[in-house]
Coordinates of C-alpha atoms in Angstrom, one line a residue:
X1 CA 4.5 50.2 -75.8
X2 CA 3.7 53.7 -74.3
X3 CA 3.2 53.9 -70.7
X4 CA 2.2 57.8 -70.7
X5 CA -1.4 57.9 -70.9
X6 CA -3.7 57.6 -68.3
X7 CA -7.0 56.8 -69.4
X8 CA -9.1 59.2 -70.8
X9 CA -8.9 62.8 -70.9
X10 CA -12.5 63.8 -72.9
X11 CA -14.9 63.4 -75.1
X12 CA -16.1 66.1 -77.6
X13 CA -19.1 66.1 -79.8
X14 CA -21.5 68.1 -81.9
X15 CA -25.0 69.6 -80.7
X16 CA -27.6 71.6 -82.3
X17 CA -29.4 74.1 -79.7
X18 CA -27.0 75.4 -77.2
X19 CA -29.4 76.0 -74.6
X20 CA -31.0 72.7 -74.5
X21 CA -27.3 71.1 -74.5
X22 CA -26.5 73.1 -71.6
X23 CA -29.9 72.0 -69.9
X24 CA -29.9 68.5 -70.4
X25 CA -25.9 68.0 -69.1
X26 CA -26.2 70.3 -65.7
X27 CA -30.0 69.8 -64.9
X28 CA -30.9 66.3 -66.3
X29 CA -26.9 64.5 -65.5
X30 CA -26.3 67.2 -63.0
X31 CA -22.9 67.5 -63.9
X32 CA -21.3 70.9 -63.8
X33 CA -20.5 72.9 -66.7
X34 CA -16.8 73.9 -66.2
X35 CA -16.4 76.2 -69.2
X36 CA -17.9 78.7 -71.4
X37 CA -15.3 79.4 -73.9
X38 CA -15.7 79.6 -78.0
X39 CA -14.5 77.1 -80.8
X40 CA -11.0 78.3 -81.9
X41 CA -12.0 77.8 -85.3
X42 CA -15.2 79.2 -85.6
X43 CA -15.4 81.8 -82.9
X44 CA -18.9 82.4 -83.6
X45 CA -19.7 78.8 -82.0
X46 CA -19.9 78.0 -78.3
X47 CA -17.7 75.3 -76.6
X48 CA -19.0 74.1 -73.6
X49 CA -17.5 71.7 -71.0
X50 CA -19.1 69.8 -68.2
X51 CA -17.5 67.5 -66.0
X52 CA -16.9 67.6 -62.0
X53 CA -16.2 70.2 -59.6
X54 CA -12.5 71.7 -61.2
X55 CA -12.9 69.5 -64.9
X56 CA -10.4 66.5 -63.7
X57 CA -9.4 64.8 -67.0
X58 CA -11.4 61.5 -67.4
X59 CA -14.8 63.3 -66.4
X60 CA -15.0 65.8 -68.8
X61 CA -18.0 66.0 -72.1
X62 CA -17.1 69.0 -74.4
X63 CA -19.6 70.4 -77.2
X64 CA -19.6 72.5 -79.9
X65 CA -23.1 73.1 -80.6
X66 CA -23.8 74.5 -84.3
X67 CA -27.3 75.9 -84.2
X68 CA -27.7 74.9 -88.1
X69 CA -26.4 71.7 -88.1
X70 CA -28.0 68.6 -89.6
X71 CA -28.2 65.2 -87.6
X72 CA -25.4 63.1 -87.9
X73 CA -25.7 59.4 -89.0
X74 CA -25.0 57.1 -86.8
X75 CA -21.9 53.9 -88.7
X76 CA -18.7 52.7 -88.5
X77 CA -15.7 54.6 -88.0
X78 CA -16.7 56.3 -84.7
X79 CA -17.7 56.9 -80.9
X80 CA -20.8 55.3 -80.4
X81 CA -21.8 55.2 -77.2
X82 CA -20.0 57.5 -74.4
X83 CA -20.5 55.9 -71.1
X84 CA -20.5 57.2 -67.5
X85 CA -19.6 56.3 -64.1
X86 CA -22.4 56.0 -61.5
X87 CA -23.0 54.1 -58.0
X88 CA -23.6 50.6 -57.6
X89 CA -27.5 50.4 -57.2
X90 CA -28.3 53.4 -58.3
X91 CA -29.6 52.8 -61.8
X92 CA -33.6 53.1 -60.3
X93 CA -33.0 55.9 -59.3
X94 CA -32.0 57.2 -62.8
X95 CA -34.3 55.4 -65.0
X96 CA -37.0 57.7 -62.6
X97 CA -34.7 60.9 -63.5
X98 CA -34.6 60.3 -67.0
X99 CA -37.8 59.3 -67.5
X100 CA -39.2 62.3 -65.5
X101 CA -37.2 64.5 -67.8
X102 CA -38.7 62.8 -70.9
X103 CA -35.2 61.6 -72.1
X104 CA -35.1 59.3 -74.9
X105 CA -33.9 55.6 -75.9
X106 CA -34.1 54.1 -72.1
X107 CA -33.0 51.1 -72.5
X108 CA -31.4 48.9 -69.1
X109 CA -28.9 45.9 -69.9
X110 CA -25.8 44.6 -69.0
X111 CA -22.2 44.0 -70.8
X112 CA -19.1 42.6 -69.4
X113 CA -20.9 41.8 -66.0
X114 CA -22.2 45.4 -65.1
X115 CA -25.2 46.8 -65.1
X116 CA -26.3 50.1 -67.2
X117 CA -29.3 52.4 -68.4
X118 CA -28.6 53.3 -72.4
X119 CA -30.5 56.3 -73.3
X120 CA -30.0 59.3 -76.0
X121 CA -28.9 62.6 -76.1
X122 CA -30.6 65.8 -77.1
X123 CA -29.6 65.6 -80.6
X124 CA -29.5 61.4 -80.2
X125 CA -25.8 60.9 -79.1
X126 CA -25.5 57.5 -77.6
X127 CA -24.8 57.2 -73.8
X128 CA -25.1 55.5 -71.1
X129 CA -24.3 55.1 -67.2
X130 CA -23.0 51.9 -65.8
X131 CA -23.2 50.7 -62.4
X132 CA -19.1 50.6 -60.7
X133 CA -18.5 49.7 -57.3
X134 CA -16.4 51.7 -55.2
X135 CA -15.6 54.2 -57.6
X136 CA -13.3 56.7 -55.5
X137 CA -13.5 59.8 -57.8
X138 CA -15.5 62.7 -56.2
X139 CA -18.6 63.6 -58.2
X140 CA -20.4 67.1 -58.5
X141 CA -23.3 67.5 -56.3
X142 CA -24.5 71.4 -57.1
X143 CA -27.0 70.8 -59.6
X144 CA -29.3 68.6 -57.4
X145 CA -28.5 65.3 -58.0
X146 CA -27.3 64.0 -54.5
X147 CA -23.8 62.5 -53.8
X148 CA -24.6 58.9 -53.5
X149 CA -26.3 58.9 -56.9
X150 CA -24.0 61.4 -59.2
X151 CA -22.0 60.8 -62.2
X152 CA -17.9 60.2 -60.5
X153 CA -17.1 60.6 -64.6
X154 CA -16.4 58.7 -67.3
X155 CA -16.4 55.1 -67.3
X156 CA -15.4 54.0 -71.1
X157 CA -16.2 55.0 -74.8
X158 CA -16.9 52.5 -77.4
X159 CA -16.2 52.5 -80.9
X160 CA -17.7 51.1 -83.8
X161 CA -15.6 49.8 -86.9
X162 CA -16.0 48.0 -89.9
X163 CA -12.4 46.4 -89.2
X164 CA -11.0 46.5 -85.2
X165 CA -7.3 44.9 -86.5
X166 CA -5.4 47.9 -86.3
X167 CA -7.4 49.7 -84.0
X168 CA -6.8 47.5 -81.5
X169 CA -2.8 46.9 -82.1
X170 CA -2.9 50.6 -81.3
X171 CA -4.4 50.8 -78.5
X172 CA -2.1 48.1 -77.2
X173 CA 0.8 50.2 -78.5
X174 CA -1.1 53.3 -76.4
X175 CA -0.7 51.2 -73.3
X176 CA -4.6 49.4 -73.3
X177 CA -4.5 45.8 -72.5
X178 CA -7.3 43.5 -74.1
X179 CA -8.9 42.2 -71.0
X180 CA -12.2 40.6 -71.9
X181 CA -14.4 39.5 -75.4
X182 CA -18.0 38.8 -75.7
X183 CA -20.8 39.0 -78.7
X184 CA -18.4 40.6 -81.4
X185 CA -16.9 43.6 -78.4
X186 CA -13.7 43.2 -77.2
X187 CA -12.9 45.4 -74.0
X188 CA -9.2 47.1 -73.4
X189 CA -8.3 48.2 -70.3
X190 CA -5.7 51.0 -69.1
X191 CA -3.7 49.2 -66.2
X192 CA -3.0 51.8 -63.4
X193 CA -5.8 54.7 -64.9
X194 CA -7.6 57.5 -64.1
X195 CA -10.7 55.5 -63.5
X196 CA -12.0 56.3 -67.1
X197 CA -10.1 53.1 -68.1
X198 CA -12.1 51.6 -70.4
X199 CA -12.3 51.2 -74.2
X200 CA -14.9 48.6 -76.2
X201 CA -14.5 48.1 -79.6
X202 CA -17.4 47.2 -81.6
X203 CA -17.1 45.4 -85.5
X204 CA -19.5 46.0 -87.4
X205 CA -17.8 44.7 -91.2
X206 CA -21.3 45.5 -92.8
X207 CA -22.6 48.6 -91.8
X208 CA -21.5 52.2 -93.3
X209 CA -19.6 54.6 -92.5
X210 CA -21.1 57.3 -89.7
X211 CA -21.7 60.9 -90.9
X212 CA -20.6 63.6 -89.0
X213 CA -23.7 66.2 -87.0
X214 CA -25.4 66.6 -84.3
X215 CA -25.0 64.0 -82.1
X216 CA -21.9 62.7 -83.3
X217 CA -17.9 62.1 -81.5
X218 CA -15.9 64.6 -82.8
X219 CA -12.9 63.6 -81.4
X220 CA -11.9 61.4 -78.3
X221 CA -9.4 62.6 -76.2
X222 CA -6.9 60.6 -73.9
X223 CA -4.9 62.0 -71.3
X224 CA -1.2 62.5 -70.0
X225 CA 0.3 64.3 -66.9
X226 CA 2.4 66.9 -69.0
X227 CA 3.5 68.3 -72.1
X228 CA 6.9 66.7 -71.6
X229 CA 5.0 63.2 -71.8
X230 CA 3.0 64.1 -74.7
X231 CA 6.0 64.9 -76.9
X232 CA 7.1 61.5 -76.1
X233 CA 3.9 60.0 -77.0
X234 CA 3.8 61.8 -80.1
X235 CA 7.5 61.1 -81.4
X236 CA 6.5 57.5 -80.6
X237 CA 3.0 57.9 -82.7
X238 CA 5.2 59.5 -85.5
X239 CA 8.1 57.1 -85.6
X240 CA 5.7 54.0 -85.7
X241 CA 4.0 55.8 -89.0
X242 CA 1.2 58.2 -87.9
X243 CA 0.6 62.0 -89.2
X244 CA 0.3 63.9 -85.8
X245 CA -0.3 67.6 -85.8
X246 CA 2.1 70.0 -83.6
X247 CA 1.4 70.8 -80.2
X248 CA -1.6 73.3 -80.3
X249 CA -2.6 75.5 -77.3
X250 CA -6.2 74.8 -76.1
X251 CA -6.0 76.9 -73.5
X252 CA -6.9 75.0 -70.9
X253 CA -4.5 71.6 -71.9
X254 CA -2.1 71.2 -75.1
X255 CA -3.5 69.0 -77.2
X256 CA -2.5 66.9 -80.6
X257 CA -4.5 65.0 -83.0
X258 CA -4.0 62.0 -85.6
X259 CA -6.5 59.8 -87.1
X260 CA -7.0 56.2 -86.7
X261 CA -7.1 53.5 -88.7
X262 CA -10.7 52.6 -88.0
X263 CA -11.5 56.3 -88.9
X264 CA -11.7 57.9 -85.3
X265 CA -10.0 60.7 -84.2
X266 CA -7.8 60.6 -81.2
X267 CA -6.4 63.7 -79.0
X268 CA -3.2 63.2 -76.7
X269 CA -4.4 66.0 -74.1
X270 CA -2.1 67.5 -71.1
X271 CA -3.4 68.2 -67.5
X272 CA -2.2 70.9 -67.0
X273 CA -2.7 74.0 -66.8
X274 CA -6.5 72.7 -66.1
X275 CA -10.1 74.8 -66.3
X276 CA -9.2 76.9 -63.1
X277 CA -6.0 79.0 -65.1
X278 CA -8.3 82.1 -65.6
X279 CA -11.1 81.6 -63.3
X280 CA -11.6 80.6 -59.6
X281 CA -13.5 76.7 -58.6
X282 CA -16.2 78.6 -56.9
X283 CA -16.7 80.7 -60.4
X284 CA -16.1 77.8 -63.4
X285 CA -17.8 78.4 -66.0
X286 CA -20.2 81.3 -65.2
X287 CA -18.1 83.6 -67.3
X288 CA -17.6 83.9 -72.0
X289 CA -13.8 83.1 -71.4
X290 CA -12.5 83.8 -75.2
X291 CA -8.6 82.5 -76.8
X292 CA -6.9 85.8 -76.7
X293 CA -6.5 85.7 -80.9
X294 CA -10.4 86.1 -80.2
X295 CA -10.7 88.7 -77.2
X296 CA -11.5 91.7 -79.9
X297 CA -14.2 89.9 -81.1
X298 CA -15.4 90.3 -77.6
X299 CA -18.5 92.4 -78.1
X300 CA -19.8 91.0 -80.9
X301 CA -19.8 87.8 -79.8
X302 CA -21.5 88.4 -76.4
X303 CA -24.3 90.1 -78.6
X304 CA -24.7 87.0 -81.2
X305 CA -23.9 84.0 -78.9
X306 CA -27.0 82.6 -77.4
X307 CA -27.6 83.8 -74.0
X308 CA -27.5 80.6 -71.6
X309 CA -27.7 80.5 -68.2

């Protein structure tokens, strides 16, 4: 069993209208964006990060928002629901928010003894905030939402498969513990996290397979301290009979990929370097930061891309 990861690292999806992305994570969440960077395969496409004040691994939501791009369709084999971290007894407060900002698919319930508000995405992702007390993490406060109410980060991701079996013996080999299992969900845990410790695992043996668009998981990524400990973890992934890709440079961590069993596709992301290597805390994300293989394209770029604020 790997004892290298810490919980998770982020979460990255698909959008449509990068503006209205943009709006809905920094003025409706009131998380920061972080970065302002480009997709390293299709340079013409934004990738935008929010998360807390520097980007700390576990609070992180990335997107690459395709302005063309059909809905996806919702089934098995993916990250349903993305779910955040808020204050215990703050949920009121953001069913008011959200339902001032005309947000979609509220929803309040409970699961594994806490309290949380589902509601939808701009382009329908699934989300949702749960109540967790004494949740140490420092949340973002510069986009209105005040400090006893705001987003600390991630709390868990859940997954929906036609078949958990294998899913879950690998997460157990990543280091998750099953800790609890109610109406067809069984809930791992990472022992000593990051505070987003949390992975549910939905079966769903009848339903189809999701298709991937706006709105959908791309990938999910989970985190280690260095790129020492991610060669570890991916010499273990490889000896127990997974096709990992190299280490590739994102910049901002190293990252490698592999799919799962169930269909979903994990990341192994570093730490380090972090968000702040090319620009200062005060300053994340205000300015197009581009891959240097991408830096002549420069011009053209800043002309096509969407202006967003």
């Amino acid at each position: 069993m790997l004892d290298q990861i810490k919980g998770l690292h982020h979460v990255t999806s698909m959008a449509g209208n990068a503006g209205t992305n943009n709006k809905f994570f920094t003025d409706t969440l009131g998380l920061r964006r972080v970065k302002k960077t480009v997709n390293f395969d299709a340079p013409d496409v934004y990738h935008l990060y929010y998360g807390d004040e520097t980007g700390t691994p576990g609070s992180v939501m990335t997107y690459f928002p395709f302005p063309h791009i059909a809905r996806g369709r919702p089934g098995t084999g993916e990250v349903g629901t993305t779910l955040f971290s808020v204050p215990e007894g703050t949920l009121g407060y953001w069913t008011d928010r959200l339902t001032k900002a005309g947000v979609d698919g509220l929803k309040a319930d409970s699961a594994f003894g806490e309290n949380r508000l589902q509601f939808a995405g701009p382009d329908g992702d699934g989300f949702a905030l749960v109540e967790v007390k004494d949740d140490k993490r420092a949340p973002w406060t510069g986009n209105g939402v005040g400090e006893s109410e705001a987003i600390r980060g991630f709390h868990s991701a859940s997954f929906r498969l036609r078949d958990d079996g294998a899913t879950s013996e690998l997460l157990k080999f990543m280091g998750y513990e099953q800790i609890d299992a109610r109406d067809g969900v069984t809930r791992f845990g990472m022992p000593g996290g990051n505070g987003a410790d949390f992975i549910d695992v939905e079966t769903m043996p009848n339903i189809s397979g999701a298709r991937l668009g706006a709105g959908s998981v791309h990938h999910i990524a989970f985190a280690v301290d260095n790129r020492e400990k991610q060669l570890e973890v991916r010499k273990a992934l490889m000896d127990t009979g997974y096709q990992v890709t190299p280490v590739i440079d994102r910049d901002y961590f190293w990252a490698i990929y592999f799919r799962t069993p169930g269909g979903v596709l994990f990341e192994i992301a570093t730490n380090e370097p972090g968000f702040d290597r090319d620009e200062d805390t005060a300053h994340l994300g205000e300015a197009l930061k581009l891959p240097s293989q991408h830096e002549h394209l420069r011009s053209e770029l800043e002309k096509d891309l969407e202006p967003i604020a």
